[in-house]
mmCIF file of C-alpha atoms in Angstrom:
data_model
loop_
_atom_site.group_PDB
_atom_site.id
_atom_site.type_symbol
_atom_site.label_atom_id
_atom_site.label_comp_id
_atom_site.label_asym_id
_atom_site.label_seq_id
_atom_site.Cartn_x
_atom_site.Cartn_y
_atom_site.Cartn_z
ATOM 1 C CA LYS A 1 0.021 0.049 -0.002
ATOM 2 C CA ALA A 2 1.418 3.300 -1.167
ATOM 3 C CA GLY A 3 2.249 5.782 1.730
ATOM 4 C CA VAL A 4 1.365 9.366 2.179
ATOM 5 C CA THR A 5 2.910 11.670 -0.666
ATOM 6 C CA GLN A 6 3.309 15.280 -0.670
ATOM 7 C CA THR A 7 4.221 17.625 -3.379
ATOM 8 C CA PRO A 8 6.575 19.509 -3.716
ATOM 9 C CA ARG A 9 9.173 18.280 -1.470
ATOM 10 C CA TYR A 10 11.209 21.707 -1.443
ATOM 11 C CA LEU A 11 9.842 25.071 -2.124
ATOM 12 C CA ILE A 12 11.488 28.701 -2.057
ATOM 13 C CA LYS A 13 9.308 31.567 -2.139
ATOM 14 C CA THR A 14 9.656 35.405 -1.312
ATOM 15 C CA ARG A 15 7.694 37.257 1.262
ATOM 16 C CA GLY A 16 4.272 38.394 0.269
ATOM 17 C CA GLN A 17 3.694 35.494 -2.160
ATOM 18 C CA GLN A 18 1.354 32.623 -1.689
ATOM 19 C CA VAL A 19 1.906 28.930 -1.773
ATOM 20 C CA THR A 20 -0.276 25.778 -2.270
ATOM 21 C CA LEU A 21 0.956 22.516 -0.961
ATOM 22 C CA SER A 22 -0.580 19.064 -2.033
ATOM 23 C CA CYS A 23 -1.061 15.774 -0.062
ATOM 24 C CA SER A 24 -2.388 12.426 -1.247
ATOM 25 C CA PRO A 25 -3.398 10.255 1.800
ATOM 26 C CA ILE A 26 -3.087 6.358 2.113
ATOM 27 C CA SER A 27 -5.885 4.927 0.242
ATOM 28 C CA GLY A 28 -8.929 4.305 2.311
ATOM 29 C CA HIS A 29 -7.927 6.928 4.782
ATOM 30 C CA ARG A 30 -10.530 9.737 5.074
ATOM 31 C CA SER A 31 -8.780 12.141 7.346
ATOM 32 C CA VAL A 32 -5.897 14.564 6.453
ATOM 33 C CA SER A 33 -4.088 16.858 9.086
ATOM 34 C CA TRP A 34 -1.652 19.323 8.423
ATOM 35 C CA TYR A 35 1.345 20.265 10.795
ATOM 36 C CA GLN A 36 3.741 22.835 10.871
ATOM 37 C CA GLN A 37 7.288 21.795 12.270
ATOM 38 C CA THR A 38 9.976 24.330 13.324
ATOM 39 C CA PRO A 39 12.986 23.769 15.368
ATOM 40 C CA GLY A 40 11.837 26.124 18.116
ATOM 41 C CA GLN A 41 7.868 25.295 18.326
ATOM 42 C CA GLY A 42 8.147 21.593 17.219
ATOM 43 C CA LEU A 43 5.167 19.991 15.640
ATOM 44 C CA GLN A 44 2.223 22.470 15.789
ATOM 45 C CA PHE A 45 -1.191 21.435 14.316
ATOM 46 C CA LEU A 46 -2.896 23.313 11.700
ATOM 47 C CA PHE A 47 -6.167 21.877 10.634
ATOM 48 C CA GLU A 48 -8.025 18.539 9.881
ATOM 49 C CA TYR A 49 -10.290 17.472 7.229
ATOM 50 C CA PHE A 50 -12.608 14.532 7.243
ATOM 51 C CA SER A 51 -15.033 13.698 4.338
ATOM 52 C CA GLU A 52 -14.087 17.123 2.809
ATOM 53 C CA THR A 53 -15.167 19.006 6.023
ATOM 54 C CA GLN A 54 -12.695 20.771 8.264
ATOM 55 C CA ARG A 55 -12.985 19.133 11.671
ATOM 56 C CA ASN A 56 -10.341 20.699 13.983
ATOM 57 C CA LYS A 57 -8.277 23.931 13.331
ATOM 58 C CA GLY A 58 -5.199 25.037 15.126
ATOM 59 C CA ASN A 59 -4.093 28.432 16.395
ATOM 60 C CA PHE A 60 -2.701 29.873 13.197
ATOM 61 C CA PRO A 61 -3.715 33.022 11.346
ATOM 62 C CA GLY A 62 -6.456 33.215 8.546
ATOM 63 C CA ARG A 63 -3.433 33.512 5.964
ATOM 64 C CA PHE A 64 -3.090 29.502 6.341
ATOM 65 C CA SER A 65 -6.204 27.614 4.788
ATOM 66 C CA GLY A 66 -6.826 24.290 3.590
ATOM 67 C CA ARG A 67 -9.418 22.009 1.780
ATOM 68 C CA GLN A 68 -10.081 18.286 0.963
ATOM 69 C CA PHE A 69 -11.396 16.816 -2.176
ATOM 70 C CA SER A 70 -13.887 13.916 -2.628
ATOM 71 C CA ASN A 71 -10.874 11.606 -3.256
ATOM 72 C CA SER A 72 -9.535 12.533 0.031
ATOM 73 C CA ARG A 73 -6.525 14.358 -1.453
ATOM 74 C CA SER A 74 -5.962 17.652 0.399
ATOM 75 C CA GLU A 75 -4.163 21.225 -0.242
ATOM 76 C CA MET A 76 -3.054 23.812 2.076
ATOM 77 C CA ASN A 77 -2.466 27.247 0.989
ATOM 78 C CA VAL A 78 -0.510 30.042 2.802
ATOM 79 C CA SER A 79 -1.067 33.545 1.541
ATOM 80 C CA THR A 80 1.130 36.665 1.894
ATOM 81 C CA LEU A 81 4.127 34.881 3.051
ATOM 82 C CA GLU A 82 6.087 35.732 6.006
ATOM 83 C CA LEU A 83 9.771 34.963 6.784
ATOM 84 C CA GLY A 84 8.412 33.140 9.887
ATOM 85 C CA ASP A 85 6.467 30.780 7.812
ATOM 86 C CA SER A 86 9.540 28.958 6.740
ATOM 87 C CA ALA A 87 9.147 25.480 8.062
ATOM 88 C CA LEU A 88 8.561 21.741 7.124
ATOM 89 C CA TYR A 89 4.960 21.257 6.588
ATOM 90 C CA LEU A 90 3.778 17.640 7.417
ATOM 91 C CA CYS A 91 0.488 16.005 6.070
ATOM 92 C CA ALA A 92 -0.659 13.118 8.006
ATOM 93 C CA SER A 93 -3.546 10.694 7.188
ATOM 94 C CA SER A 94 -5.651 8.344 9.427
ATOM 95 C CA TRP A 95 -8.623 6.309 9.459
ATOM 96 C CA GLY A 96 -10.662 8.405 11.893
ATOM 97 C CA THR A 97 -10.364 11.927 13.050
ATOM 98 C CA GLY A 98 -9.104 13.568 16.464
ATOM 99 C CA GLY A 99 -6.455 11.505 18.084
ATOM 100 C CA ASP A 100 -6.144 8.454 15.696
ATOM 101 C CA GLU A 101 -2.800 7.310 14.856
ATOM 102 C CA GLN A 102 -1.115 9.388 12.162
ATOM 103 C CA TYR A 103 0.554 8.317 8.919
ATOM 104 C CA PHE A 104 2.863 11.023 7.927
ATOM 105 C CA GLY A 105 4.096 11.974 4.421
ATOM 106 C CA PRO A 106 7.760 13.101 4.126
ATOM 107 C CA GLY A 107 6.843 16.852 4.215
ATOM 108 C CA THR A 108 7.388 19.800 2.192
ATOM 109 C CA ARG A 109 10.177 22.140 3.392
ATOM 110 C CA LEU A 110 9.343 25.767 2.558
ATOM 111 C CA THR A 111 11.829 28.526 2.758
ATOM 112 C CA VAL A 112 10.572 32.012 2.631
ATOM 113 C CA THR A 113 13.334 34.730 1.554
ATOM 114 C CA THR U 1 -4.007 23.311 26.926
ATOM 115 C CA GLN U 2 -2.532 19.794 27.460
ATOM 116 C CA LEU U 3 1.028 19.914 27.107
ATOM 117 C CA LEU U 4 3.557 16.950 26.731
ATOM 118 C CA GLU U 5 6.998 17.648 28.106
ATOM 119 C CA GLN U 6 9.877 15.544 26.855
ATOM 120 C CA SER U 7 13.349 14.970 28.363
ATOM 121 C CA PRO U 8 16.035 15.041 27.679
ATOM 122 C CA GLN U 9 15.997 17.466 24.722
ATOM 123 C CA PHE U 10 19.275 16.026 23.359
ATOM 124 C CA LEU U 11 21.050 12.814 23.846
ATOM 125 C CA SER U 12 24.284 11.708 22.469
ATOM 126 C CA ILE U 13 25.431 8.112 23.269
ATOM 127 C CA GLN U 14 28.009 5.556 22.017
ATOM 128 C CA GLU U 15 26.844 2.417 20.421
ATOM 129 C CA GLY U 16 25.852 -0.290 22.423
ATOM 130 C CA GLU U 17 24.592 1.757 25.511
ATOM 131 C CA ASN U 18 21.245 1.871 26.967
ATOM 132 C CA LEU U 19 19.148 4.928 27.202
ATOM 133 C CA THR U 20 15.577 6.199 28.512
ATOM 134 C CA VAL U 21 13.703 9.019 27.195
ATOM 135 C CA TYR U 22 10.553 10.553 28.923
ATOM 136 C CA CYS U 23 7.321 12.081 27.977
ATOM 137 C CA ASN U 24 5.447 13.871 30.852
ATOM 138 C CA SER U 25 2.216 15.723 31.483
ATOM 139 C CA SER U 26 0.242 17.090 34.079
ATOM 140 C CA SER U 27 -2.970 15.913 32.494
ATOM 141 C CA VAL U 28 -4.242 12.542 31.787
ATOM 142 C CA PHE U 29 -4.085 11.135 28.425
ATOM 143 C CA SER U 30 -6.267 8.421 26.954
ATOM 144 C CA SER U 31 -3.511 6.874 24.982
ATOM 145 C CA LEU U 32 -0.111 8.029 24.090
ATOM 146 C CA GLN U 33 1.895 7.538 20.831
ATOM 147 C CA TRP U 34 5.489 7.332 20.014
ATOM 148 C CA TYR U 35 6.780 8.407 16.826
ATOM 149 C CA ARG U 36 10.444 8.403 15.319
ATOM 150 C CA GLN U 37 11.530 11.018 12.851
ATOM 151 C CA GLU U 38 14.666 10.722 10.404
ATOM 152 C CA PRO U 39 16.112 13.712 9.008
ATOM 153 C CA GLY U 40 14.543 14.776 5.672
ATOM 154 C CA GLU U 41 11.316 12.317 6.542
ATOM 155 C CA GLY U 42 8.088 12.487 8.295
ATOM 156 C CA PRO U 43 7.336 10.872 11.803
ATOM 157 C CA VAL U 44 6.939 7.340 11.755
ATOM 158 C CA LEU U 45 4.410 5.756 14.269
ATOM 159 C CA LEU U 46 6.348 3.128 16.656
ATOM 160 C CA VAL U 47 3.634 2.251 19.204
ATOM 161 C CA THR U 48 0.423 3.283 20.920
ATOM 162 C CA VAL U 49 -0.002 2.766 24.676
ATOM 163 C CA VAL U 50 -3.452 2.838 25.911
ATOM 164 C CA THR U 51 -3.677 1.108 29.424
ATOM 165 C CA GLY U 52 -2.238 2.611 32.511
ATOM 166 C CA GLY U 53 0.842 0.614 33.481
ATOM 167 C CA GLU U 54 0.993 -1.076 30.038
ATOM 168 C CA VAL U 55 4.558 -2.263 28.799
ATOM 169 C CA LYS U 56 5.049 -2.675 25.000
ATOM 170 C CA LYS U 57 8.232 -4.125 23.503
ATOM 171 C CA LEU U 58 9.334 -3.507 19.888
ATOM 172 C CA LYS U 59 12.671 -5.380 19.506
ATOM 173 C CA ARG U 60 15.217 -3.240 21.683
ATOM 174 C CA LEU U 61 12.616 -0.679 22.378
ATOM 175 C CA THR U 62 10.377 -0.739 25.364
ATOM 176 C CA PHE U 63 7.641 1.475 25.831
ATOM 177 C CA GLN U 64 5.827 2.143 29.146
ATOM 178 C CA PHE U 65 2.765 4.053 29.989
ATOM 179 C CA GLY U 66 2.479 5.453 33.488
ATOM 180 C CA ASP U 67 -0.254 3.882 35.844
ATOM 181 C CA ALA U 68 -1.963 7.453 36.144
ATOM 182 C CA ARG U 69 -1.706 7.679 32.345
ATOM 183 C CA LYS U 70 0.120 11.088 32.657
ATOM 184 C CA ASP U 71 3.688 9.967 31.579
ATOM 185 C CA SER U 72 5.389 7.577 29.309
ATOM 186 C CA SER U 73 9.011 6.280 28.715
ATOM 187 C CA LEU U 74 10.996 4.794 25.961
ATOM 188 C CA HIS U 75 13.929 2.772 26.965
ATOM 189 C CA ILE U 76 16.506 1.489 24.076
ATOM 190 C CA THR U 77 18.571 -1.374 25.180
ATOM 191 C CA ALA U 78 21.982 -1.540 23.254
ATOM 192 C CA ALA U 79 21.650 1.363 21.145
ATOM 193 C CA GLN U 80 22.498 1.258 17.197
ATOM 194 C CA THR U 81 23.365 4.106 14.802
ATOM 195 C CA GLY U 82 20.094 3.346 13.205
ATOM 196 C CA ASP U 83 18.308 4.453 16.242
ATOM 197 C CA THR U 84 19.353 7.959 15.755
ATOM 198 C CA GLY U 85 16.511 10.399 15.095
ATOM 199 C CA LEU U 86 14.041 12.573 16.719
ATOM 200 C CA TYR U 87 11.701 10.684 19.107
ATOM 201 C CA LEU U 88 8.225 12.241 19.558
ATOM 202 C CA CYS U 89 5.403 11.533 22.088
ATOM 203 C CA ALA U 90 1.752 12.455 21.219
ATOM 204 C CA GLY U 91 -1.562 11.824 22.551
ATOM 205 C CA PRO U 92 -5.193 12.979 22.280
ATOM 206 C CA PRO U 93 -6.492 15.209 25.084
ATOM 207 C CA ALA U 94 -9.245 13.261 26.932
ATOM 208 C CA PRO U 95 -11.852 13.096 26.291
ATOM 209 C CA GLY U 96 -13.196 14.293 23.021
ATOM 210 C CA ASN U 97 -12.492 14.404 19.386
ATOM 211 C CA THR U 98 -9.605 16.669 19.291
ATOM 212 C CA PRO U 99 -6.220 16.691 17.551
ATOM 213 C CA LEU U 100 -3.214 14.852 18.742
ATOM 214 C CA VAL U 101 -0.786 17.002 21.038
ATOM 215 C CA PHE U 102 2.784 16.359 20.401
ATOM 216 C CA GLY U 103 5.847 16.980 22.583
ATOM 217 C CA LYS U 104 9.034 18.680 21.175
ATOM 218 C CA GLY U 105 10.809 15.631 21.132
ATOM 219 C CA THR U 106 14.183 14.015 21.921
ATOM 220 C CA ARG U 107 16.890 14.168 19.317
ATOM 221 C CA LEU U 108 19.038 10.905 19.859
ATOM 222 C CA SER U 109 22.446 10.657 18.370
ATOM 223 C CA VAL U 110 24.089 7.173 18.485
ATOM 224 C CA ILE U 111 27.774 7.376 17.633
ATOM 225 C CA ALA U 112 29.726 4.331 16.252
#
């Protein structure tokens, strides 16, 4: 069974631009969660989608948004990029919502200059 | 907010040594999960502990959930260079359908 895939793996953007990251979950998983990982803050929860509905949202500004499609694939968008948005963005899929065991993708390394 | 504190933050040991890392909280968790993350990759689930006092073994790794379900430990016997990575604990706040809370992790380096 194929794992979680994320594209692109690396991205360099400049301040003020926007970016869209993509995630394909494990086949059969209906829940997709997004996390931001930085050395200082660790793994921080962004949001979770289940059957195309946002179920949970972390404490991030409205510049961070996401969506999920009918095939469970998910995208997250960050608008008006700031230097502090530089991070590893991880997508994880699971069978159910909330605290289910997470299966992570390799992440997208975003650098904002 | 339920926090998970992991210690030590960094650990560097020689191959063959034993080690224990800790995950502590002031709150009760219904279960705790342990993940290992290698450089350039996403975290990989190692184990989930559910019952207070539970002990699970995964080859040379032994995981324990505290009796009060507020803490957990990971013990590695005879560490190998392949054990190098970031060890993360995570748990769903109890009760309810809320996202996982992650600790900041223990970064382990095993030197040959």
